[in-house]
Amino acid sequence: SADVILRSTDGFDFRARKSILTIASPLFRDMFSVGQTSSDSSADKDLVVDGLRVVPMTEETGEVVEKLLQLCYPLDPPTWANAAEVQPVLAAAIKYQIDTGTRALRKELASPKFLESEPLGVYAVACRLQLQEEARLAAWYTLRHPMVKKPSIPELRFISGHTLHLLFEYRIDSNQAASILARESGMEWDSERDWVWLTCTD
């Protein structure tokens, strides 16, 4: 019963229904309202398969399109192994104005399982997608971890040096604030640590 095909950058075709996509995404709604239909005689043959219009997903791989459709259709939501998997699908959801999917993925990105295990990766993803609330939360969680560790964080490739420098500044300011608080509380500050660590002197 499909009436449109979504084609990923790696050549996978996903047959879908316009009615579902237009409910999920205002961008798809506008696209289908002004775009060519399968009955248009002037339609490019390369963009019609089995009489169905093919919509190229110019930046999304097959895996991303599949998970994006899972968010649009009444199906079980996709599962995520790490923040890096969330990033391209969240970027696509924002791009296609899929508000329900965007809210669900932002919540997933800022879930404890990712913030506690890979806060720097979450910070990089949030900054790349200009998600200020998630970036602030992830920055706070990085205080629990060393700044530099192995293996490296692949998501850092996509943010600027300035963005990373802001995180360094935040960590320095937090370190100094904690040190002052520790002294005022009669506790000894352990300066050898890269995160807040208090030792009782009494």
PDB file of C-alpha atoms in Angstrom:
ATOM      1  CA  SER A   1       0.000   0.000   0.000  1.00  0.00           C
ATOM      2  CA  ALA A   2       3.043   2.293  -0.224  1.00  0.00           C
ATOM      3  CA  ASP A   3       2.739   5.437  -2.337  1.00  0.00           C
ATOM      4  CA  VAL A   4       6.291   6.838  -2.047  1.00  0.00           C
ATOM      5  CA  ILE A   5       9.852   5.528  -1.815  1.00  0.00           C
ATOM      6  CA  LEU A   6      12.570   7.003   0.395  1.00  0.00           C
ATOM      7  CA  ARG A   7      16.040   6.270  -0.997  1.00  0.00           C
ATOM      8  CA  SER A   8      19.065   6.435   1.307  1.00  0.00           C
ATOM      9  CA  THR A   9      22.502   7.628   0.246  1.00  0.00           C
ATOM     10  CA  ASP A  10      23.768   4.035   0.165  1.00  0.00           C
ATOM     11  CA  GLY A  11      21.020   2.914  -2.206  1.00  0.00           C
ATOM     12  CA  PHE A  12      18.406   1.344   0.055  1.00  0.00           C
ATOM     13  CA  ASP A  13      14.773   1.957  -0.919  1.00  0.00           C
ATOM     14  CA  PHE A  14      12.113   2.198   1.784  1.00  0.00           C
ATOM     15  CA  ARG A  15       8.499   2.048   0.644  1.00  0.00           C
ATOM     16  CA  ALA A  16       6.325   4.254   2.819  1.00  0.00           C
ATOM     17  CA  ARG A  17       2.955   5.929   3.015  1.00  0.00           C
ATOM     18  CA  LYS A  18       2.712   9.675   2.479  1.00  0.00           C
ATOM     19  CA  SER A  19      -0.196   9.926   4.923  1.00  0.00           C
ATOM     20  CA  ILE A  20       1.966   8.707   7.806  1.00  0.00           C
ATOM     21  CA  LEU A  21       4.976  10.801   6.840  1.00  0.00           C
ATOM     22  CA  THR A  22       2.919  13.983   6.496  1.00  0.00           C
ATOM     23  CA  ILE A  23       1.485  13.514   9.987  1.00  0.00           C
ATOM     24  CA  ALA A  24       4.959  12.987  11.447  1.00  0.00           C
ATOM     25  CA  SER A  25       6.768  15.720   9.509  1.00  0.00           C
ATOM     26  CA  PRO A  26       5.640  19.157   8.254  1.00  0.00           C
ATOM     27  CA  LEU A  27       8.621  19.097   5.896  1.00  0.00           C
ATOM     28  CA  PHE A  28       7.374  15.914   4.228  1.00  0.00           C
ATOM     29  CA  ARG A  29       3.874  17.399   4.111  1.00  0.00           C
ATOM     30  CA  ASP A  30       5.120  20.455   2.243  1.00  0.00           C
ATOM     31  CA  MET A  31       7.322  18.330   0.006  1.00  0.00           C
ATOM     32  CA  PHE A  32       4.458  16.104  -1.081  1.00  0.00           C
ATOM     33  CA  SER A  33       2.010  18.986  -1.520  1.00  0.00           C
ATOM     34  CA  VAL A  34       4.221  20.818  -4.021  1.00  0.00           C
ATOM     35  CA  GLY A  35       6.225  17.917  -5.453  1.00  0.00           C
ATOM     36  CA  GLN A  36       5.560  15.755  -8.459  1.00  0.00           C
ATOM     37  CA  THR A  37       3.250  12.778  -8.203  1.00  0.00           C
ATOM     38  CA  SER A  38       3.634   9.388  -9.783  1.00  0.00           C
ATOM     39  CA  SER A  39       1.100  10.377 -12.469  1.00  0.00           C
ATOM     40  CA  ASP A  40       3.127  13.366 -13.694  1.00  0.00           C
ATOM     41  CA  SER A  41       4.203  12.741 -17.262  1.00  0.00           C
ATOM     42  CA  SER A  42       7.150  15.102 -16.792  1.00  0.00           C
ATOM     43  CA  ALA A  43       8.557  13.199 -13.821  1.00  0.00           C
ATOM     44  CA  ASP A  44      12.190  12.158 -14.110  1.00  0.00           C
ATOM     45  CA  LYS A  45      12.277   8.420 -14.875  1.00  0.00           C
ATOM     46  CA  ASP A  46      15.248   8.015 -12.544  1.00  0.00           C
ATOM     47  CA  LEU A  47      13.054   9.261  -9.697  1.00  0.00           C
ATOM     48  CA  VAL A  48      10.128   6.892 -10.287  1.00  0.00           C
ATOM     49  CA  VAL A  49      10.181   3.167  -9.434  1.00  0.00           C
ATOM     50  CA  ASP A  50       7.132   0.937  -9.996  1.00  0.00           C
ATOM     51  CA  GLY A  51       5.092   4.087 -10.516  1.00  0.00           C
ATOM     52  CA  LEU A  52       6.126   5.480  -7.134  1.00  0.00           C
ATOM     53  CA  ARG A  53       7.986   8.744  -6.659  1.00  0.00           C
ATOM     54  CA  VAL A  54      11.474   8.300  -5.194  1.00  0.00           C
ATOM     55  CA  VAL A  55      12.553  10.871  -2.597  1.00  0.00           C
ATOM     56  CA  PRO A  56      16.347  10.951  -2.201  1.00  0.00           C
ATOM     57  CA  MET A  57      17.437  11.213   1.440  1.00  0.00           C
ATOM     58  CA  THR A  58      20.526  13.201   0.576  1.00  0.00           C
ATOM     59  CA  GLU A  59      22.410  12.788   3.859  1.00  0.00           C
ATOM     60  CA  GLU A  60      20.939   9.710   5.514  1.00  0.00           C
ATOM     61  CA  THR A  61      22.170   6.113   5.264  1.00  0.00           C
ATOM     62  CA  GLY A  62      19.833   3.147   5.135  1.00  0.00           C
ATOM     63  CA  GLU A  63      20.290   2.487   8.841  1.00  0.00           C
ATOM     64  CA  VAL A  64      19.359   6.074   9.682  1.00  0.00           C
ATOM     65  CA  VAL A  65      16.279   6.074   7.409  1.00  0.00           C
ATOM     66  CA  GLU A  66      15.106   2.781   8.910  1.00  0.00           C
ATOM     67  CA  LYS A  67      15.330   4.105  12.465  1.00  0.00           C
ATOM     68  CA  LEU A  68      13.741   7.391  11.426  1.00  0.00           C
ATOM     69  CA  LEU A  69      10.765   5.495  10.012  1.00  0.00           C
ATOM     70  CA  GLN A  70      10.508   3.497  13.236  1.00  0.00           C
ATOM     71  CA  LEU A  71       9.953   6.824  14.986  1.00  0.00           C
ATOM     72  CA  CYS A  72       7.245   7.843  12.496  1.00  0.00           C
ATOM     73  CA  TYR A  73       5.314   4.563  12.364  1.00  0.00           C
ATOM     74  CA  PRO A  74       3.497   2.878  15.283  1.00  0.00           C
ATOM     75  CA  LEU A  75       6.377   0.459  15.818  1.00  0.00           C
ATOM     76  CA  ASP A  76       8.681  -0.392  18.701  1.00  0.00           C
ATOM     77  CA  PRO A  77      11.294   2.373  19.030  1.00  0.00           C
ATOM     78  CA  PRO A  78      14.863   1.616  17.934  1.00  0.00           C
ATOM     79  CA  THR A  79      17.520   0.692  20.465  1.00  0.00           C
ATOM     80  CA  TRP A  80      20.868   2.459  20.869  1.00  0.00           C
ATOM     81  CA  ALA A  81      24.279   1.146  21.884  1.00  0.00           C
ATOM     82  CA  ASN A  82      25.892   4.567  22.357  1.00  0.00           C
ATOM     83  CA  ALA A  83      25.442   8.294  21.805  1.00  0.00           C
ATOM     84  CA  ALA A  84      27.157   8.098  18.410  1.00  0.00           C
ATOM     85  CA  GLU A  85      24.276   5.962  17.100  1.00  0.00           C
ATOM     86  CA  VAL A  86      21.715   8.500  18.297  1.00  0.00           C
ATOM     87  CA  GLN A  87      23.423  11.474  16.631  1.00  0.00           C
ATOM     88  CA  PRO A  88      22.660  10.915  12.909  1.00  0.00           C
ATOM     89  CA  VAL A  89      19.058   9.889  13.560  1.00  0.00           C
ATOM     90  CA  LEU A  90      18.492  12.865  15.852  1.00  0.00           C
ATOM     91  CA  ALA A  91      20.036  15.159  13.236  1.00  0.00           C
ATOM     92  CA  ALA A  92      17.657  13.735  10.631  1.00  0.00           C
ATOM     93  CA  ALA A  93      14.653  14.079  12.949  1.00  0.00           C
ATOM     94  CA  ILE A  94      15.522  17.747  13.499  1.00  0.00           C
ATOM     95  CA  LYS A  95      16.067  18.275   9.772  1.00  0.00           C
ATOM     96  CA  TYR A  96      12.696  16.772   8.824  1.00  0.00           C
ATOM     97  CA  GLN A  97      10.930  18.491  11.756  1.00  0.00           C
ATOM     98  CA  ILE A  98       9.769  15.215  13.289  1.00  0.00           C
ATOM     99  CA  ASP A  99       8.994  16.773  16.648  1.00  0.00           C
ATOM    100  CA  THR A 100       7.868  13.646  18.495  1.00  0.00           C
ATOM    101  CA  GLY A 101      10.956  11.742  17.385  1.00  0.00           C
ATOM    102  CA  THR A 102      13.208  14.677  18.212  1.00  0.00           C
ATOM    103  CA  ARG A 103      11.891  14.881  21.772  1.00  0.00           C
ATOM    104  CA  ALA A 104      12.297  11.136  22.261  1.00  0.00           C
ATOM    105  CA  LEU A 105      15.858  11.159  20.924  1.00  0.00           C
ATOM    106  CA  ARG A 106      16.900  14.183  23.009  1.00  0.00           C
ATOM    107  CA  LYS A 107      15.633  12.342  26.062  1.00  0.00           C
ATOM    108  CA  GLU A 108      17.552   9.238  24.980  1.00  0.00           C
ATOM    109  CA  LEU A 109      20.756  11.211  24.415  1.00  0.00           C
ATOM    110  CA  ALA A 110      20.539  12.709  27.907  1.00  0.00           C
ATOM    111  CA  SER A 111      19.650   9.416  29.587  1.00  0.00           C
ATOM    112  CA  PRO A 112      21.764   8.304  32.576  1.00  0.00           C
ATOM    113  CA  LYS A 113      23.163   5.300  30.702  1.00  0.00           C
ATOM    114  CA  PHE A 114      24.953   7.618  28.248  1.00  0.00           C
ATOM    115  CA  LEU A 115      25.669  10.539  30.573  1.00  0.00           C
ATOM    116  CA  GLU A 116      27.345   8.328  33.149  1.00  0.00           C
ATOM    117  CA  SER A 117      29.388   6.236  30.733  1.00  0.00           C
ATOM    118  CA  GLU A 118      30.251   8.707  27.938  1.00  0.00           C
ATOM    119  CA  PRO A 119      29.467  12.298  28.964  1.00  0.00           C
ATOM    120  CA  LEU A 120      32.127  13.755  26.663  1.00  0.00           C
ATOM    121  CA  GLY A 121      30.564  12.009  23.679  1.00  0.00           C
ATOM    122  CA  VAL A 122      27.121  13.291  24.661  1.00  0.00           C
ATOM    123  CA  TYR A 123      28.583  16.790  25.052  1.00  0.00           C
ATOM    124  CA  ALA A 124      30.075  16.660  21.553  1.00  0.00           C
ATOM    125  CA  VAL A 125      26.841  15.406  19.984  1.00  0.00           C
ATOM    126  CA  ALA A 126      24.740  17.994  21.825  1.00  0.00           C
ATOM    127  CA  CYS A 127      27.059  20.833  20.809  1.00  0.00           C
ATOM    128  CA  ARG A 128      27.107  19.701  17.191  1.00  0.00           C
ATOM    129  CA  LEU A 129      23.298  19.731  17.102  1.00  0.00           C
ATOM    130  CA  GLN A 130      23.075  22.963  19.136  1.00  0.00           C
ATOM    131  CA  LEU A 131      21.194  21.342  22.010  1.00  0.00           C
ATOM    132  CA  GLN A 132      22.122  23.679  24.855  1.00  0.00           C
ATOM    133  CA  GLU A 133      20.265  21.929  27.669  1.00  0.00           C
ATOM    134  CA  GLU A 134      21.809  18.535  26.893  1.00  0.00           C
ATOM    135  CA  ALA A 135      25.263  20.098  26.420  1.00  0.00           C
ATOM    136  CA  ARG A 136      25.142  21.765  29.850  1.00  0.00           C
ATOM    137  CA  LEU A 137      24.042  18.541  31.519  1.00  0.00           C
ATOM    138  CA  ALA A 138      26.746  16.515  29.783  1.00  0.00           C
ATOM    139  CA  ALA A 139      29.398  19.100  30.759  1.00  0.00           C
ATOM    140  CA  TRP A 140      28.423  18.644  34.403  1.00  0.00           C
ATOM    141  CA  TYR A 141      28.715  14.877  34.093  1.00  0.00           C
ATOM    142  CA  THR A 142      32.227  15.177  32.624  1.00  0.00           C
ATOM    143  CA  LEU A 143      33.410  16.415  36.024  1.00  0.00           C
ATOM    144  CA  ARG A 144      33.209  12.805  37.188  1.00  0.00           C
ATOM    145  CA  HIS A 145      35.741  11.645  34.603  1.00  0.00           C
ATOM    146  CA  PRO A 146      39.274  12.508  33.449  1.00  0.00           C
ATOM    147  CA  MET A 147      39.229  14.858  30.479  1.00  0.00           C
ATOM    148  CA  VAL A 148      41.679  12.814  28.441  1.00  0.00           C
ATOM    149  CA  LYS A 149      41.350   9.061  28.277  1.00  0.00           C
ATOM    150  CA  LYS A 150      41.675   6.189  25.853  1.00  0.00           C
ATOM    151  CA  PRO A 151      40.175   5.308  23.513  1.00  0.00           C
ATOM    152  CA  SER A 152      39.576   8.708  21.969  1.00  0.00           C
ATOM    153  CA  ILE A 153      36.056  10.075  21.511  1.00  0.00           C
ATOM    154  CA  PRO A 154      35.161   9.988  17.753  1.00  0.00           C
ATOM    155  CA  GLU A 155      32.373  12.560  18.180  1.00  0.00           C
ATOM    156  CA  LEU A 156      34.956  15.236  19.028  1.00  0.00           C
ATOM    157  CA  ARG A 157      35.837  15.388  15.314  1.00  0.00           C
ATOM    158  CA  PHE A 158      32.640  17.299  14.683  1.00  0.00           C
ATOM    159  CA  ILE A 159      33.015  20.158  17.153  1.00  0.00           C
ATOM    160  CA  SER A 160      35.342  23.159  17.074  1.00  0.00           C
ATOM    161  CA  GLY A 161      38.364  23.768  19.235  1.00  0.00           C
ATOM    162  CA  HIS A 162      36.503  26.729  20.740  1.00  0.00           C
ATOM    163  CA  THR A 163      33.650  24.482  21.857  1.00  0.00           C
ATOM    164  CA  LEU A 164      36.098  22.090  23.503  1.00  0.00           C
ATOM    165  CA  HIS A 165      37.940  25.017  25.103  1.00  0.00           C
ATOM    166  CA  LEU A 166      34.686  26.162  26.726  1.00  0.00           C
ATOM    167  CA  LEU A 167      34.452  22.760  28.387  1.00  0.00           C
ATOM    168  CA  PHE A 168      38.029  23.080  29.674  1.00  0.00           C
ATOM    169  CA  GLU A 169      37.169  26.491  31.117  1.00  0.00           C
ATOM    170  CA  TYR A 170      34.074  25.081  32.800  1.00  0.00           C
ATOM    171  CA  ARG A 171      36.106  22.291  34.387  1.00  0.00           C
ATOM    172  CA  ILE A 172      38.744  24.751  35.647  1.00  0.00           C
ATOM    173  CA  ASP A 173      36.068  27.030  37.133  1.00  0.00           C
ATOM    174  CA  SER A 174      34.346  24.046  38.769  1.00  0.00           C
ATOM    175  CA  ASN A 175      37.666  22.833  40.165  1.00  0.00           C
ATOM    176  CA  GLN A 176      38.396  26.235  41.699  1.00  0.00           C
ATOM    177  CA  ALA A 177      34.876  26.560  43.124  1.00  0.00           C
ATOM    178  CA  ALA A 178      35.094  23.113  44.707  1.00  0.00           C
ATOM    179  CA  SER A 179      38.521  23.923  46.138  1.00  0.00           C
ATOM    180  CA  ILE A 180      37.208  27.087  47.807  1.00  0.00           C
ATOM    181  CA  LEU A 181      34.200  25.215  49.176  1.00  0.00           C
ATOM    182  CA  ALA A 182      36.428  22.460  50.527  1.00  0.00           C
ATOM    183  CA  ARG A 183      38.689  24.929  52.364  1.00  0.00           C
ATOM    184  CA  GLU A 184      35.715  26.769  53.830  1.00  0.00           C
ATOM    185  CA  SER A 185      34.277  23.460  55.003  1.00  0.00           C
ATOM    186  CA  GLY A 186      37.476  22.458  56.808  1.00  0.00           C
ATOM    187  CA  MET A 187      38.278  19.742  54.289  1.00  0.00           C
ATOM    188  CA  GLU A 188      41.463  19.064  52.411  1.00  0.00           C
ATOM    189  CA  TRP A 189      41.521  19.553  48.638  1.00  0.00           C
ATOM    190  CA  ASP A 190      43.252  16.811  46.676  1.00  0.00           C
ATOM    191  CA  SER A 191      44.772  18.725  43.758  1.00  0.00           C
ATOM    192  CA  GLU A 192      46.194  15.601  42.167  1.00  0.00           C
ATOM    193  CA  ARG A 193      42.774  14.597  40.877  1.00  0.00           C
ATOM    194  CA  ASP A 194      41.211  15.839  37.667  1.00  0.00           C
ATOM    195  CA  TRP A 195      37.752  15.879  39.232  1.00  0.00           C
ATOM    196  CA  VAL A 196      36.175  16.896  42.508  1.00  0.00           C
ATOM    197  CA  TRP A 197      37.595  14.757  45.334  1.00  0.00           C
ATOM    198  CA  LEU A 198      37.178  15.689  48.995  1.00  0.00           C
ATOM    199  CA  THR A 199      39.021  14.125  51.951  1.00  0.00           C
ATOM    200  CA  CYS A 200      37.805  14.688  55.492  1.00  0.00           C
ATOM    201  CA  THR A 201      40.564  16.017  57.793  1.00  0.00           C
ATOM    202  CA  ASP A 202      38.701  15.365  61.024  1.00  0.00           C
TER     203      ASP A 202
END
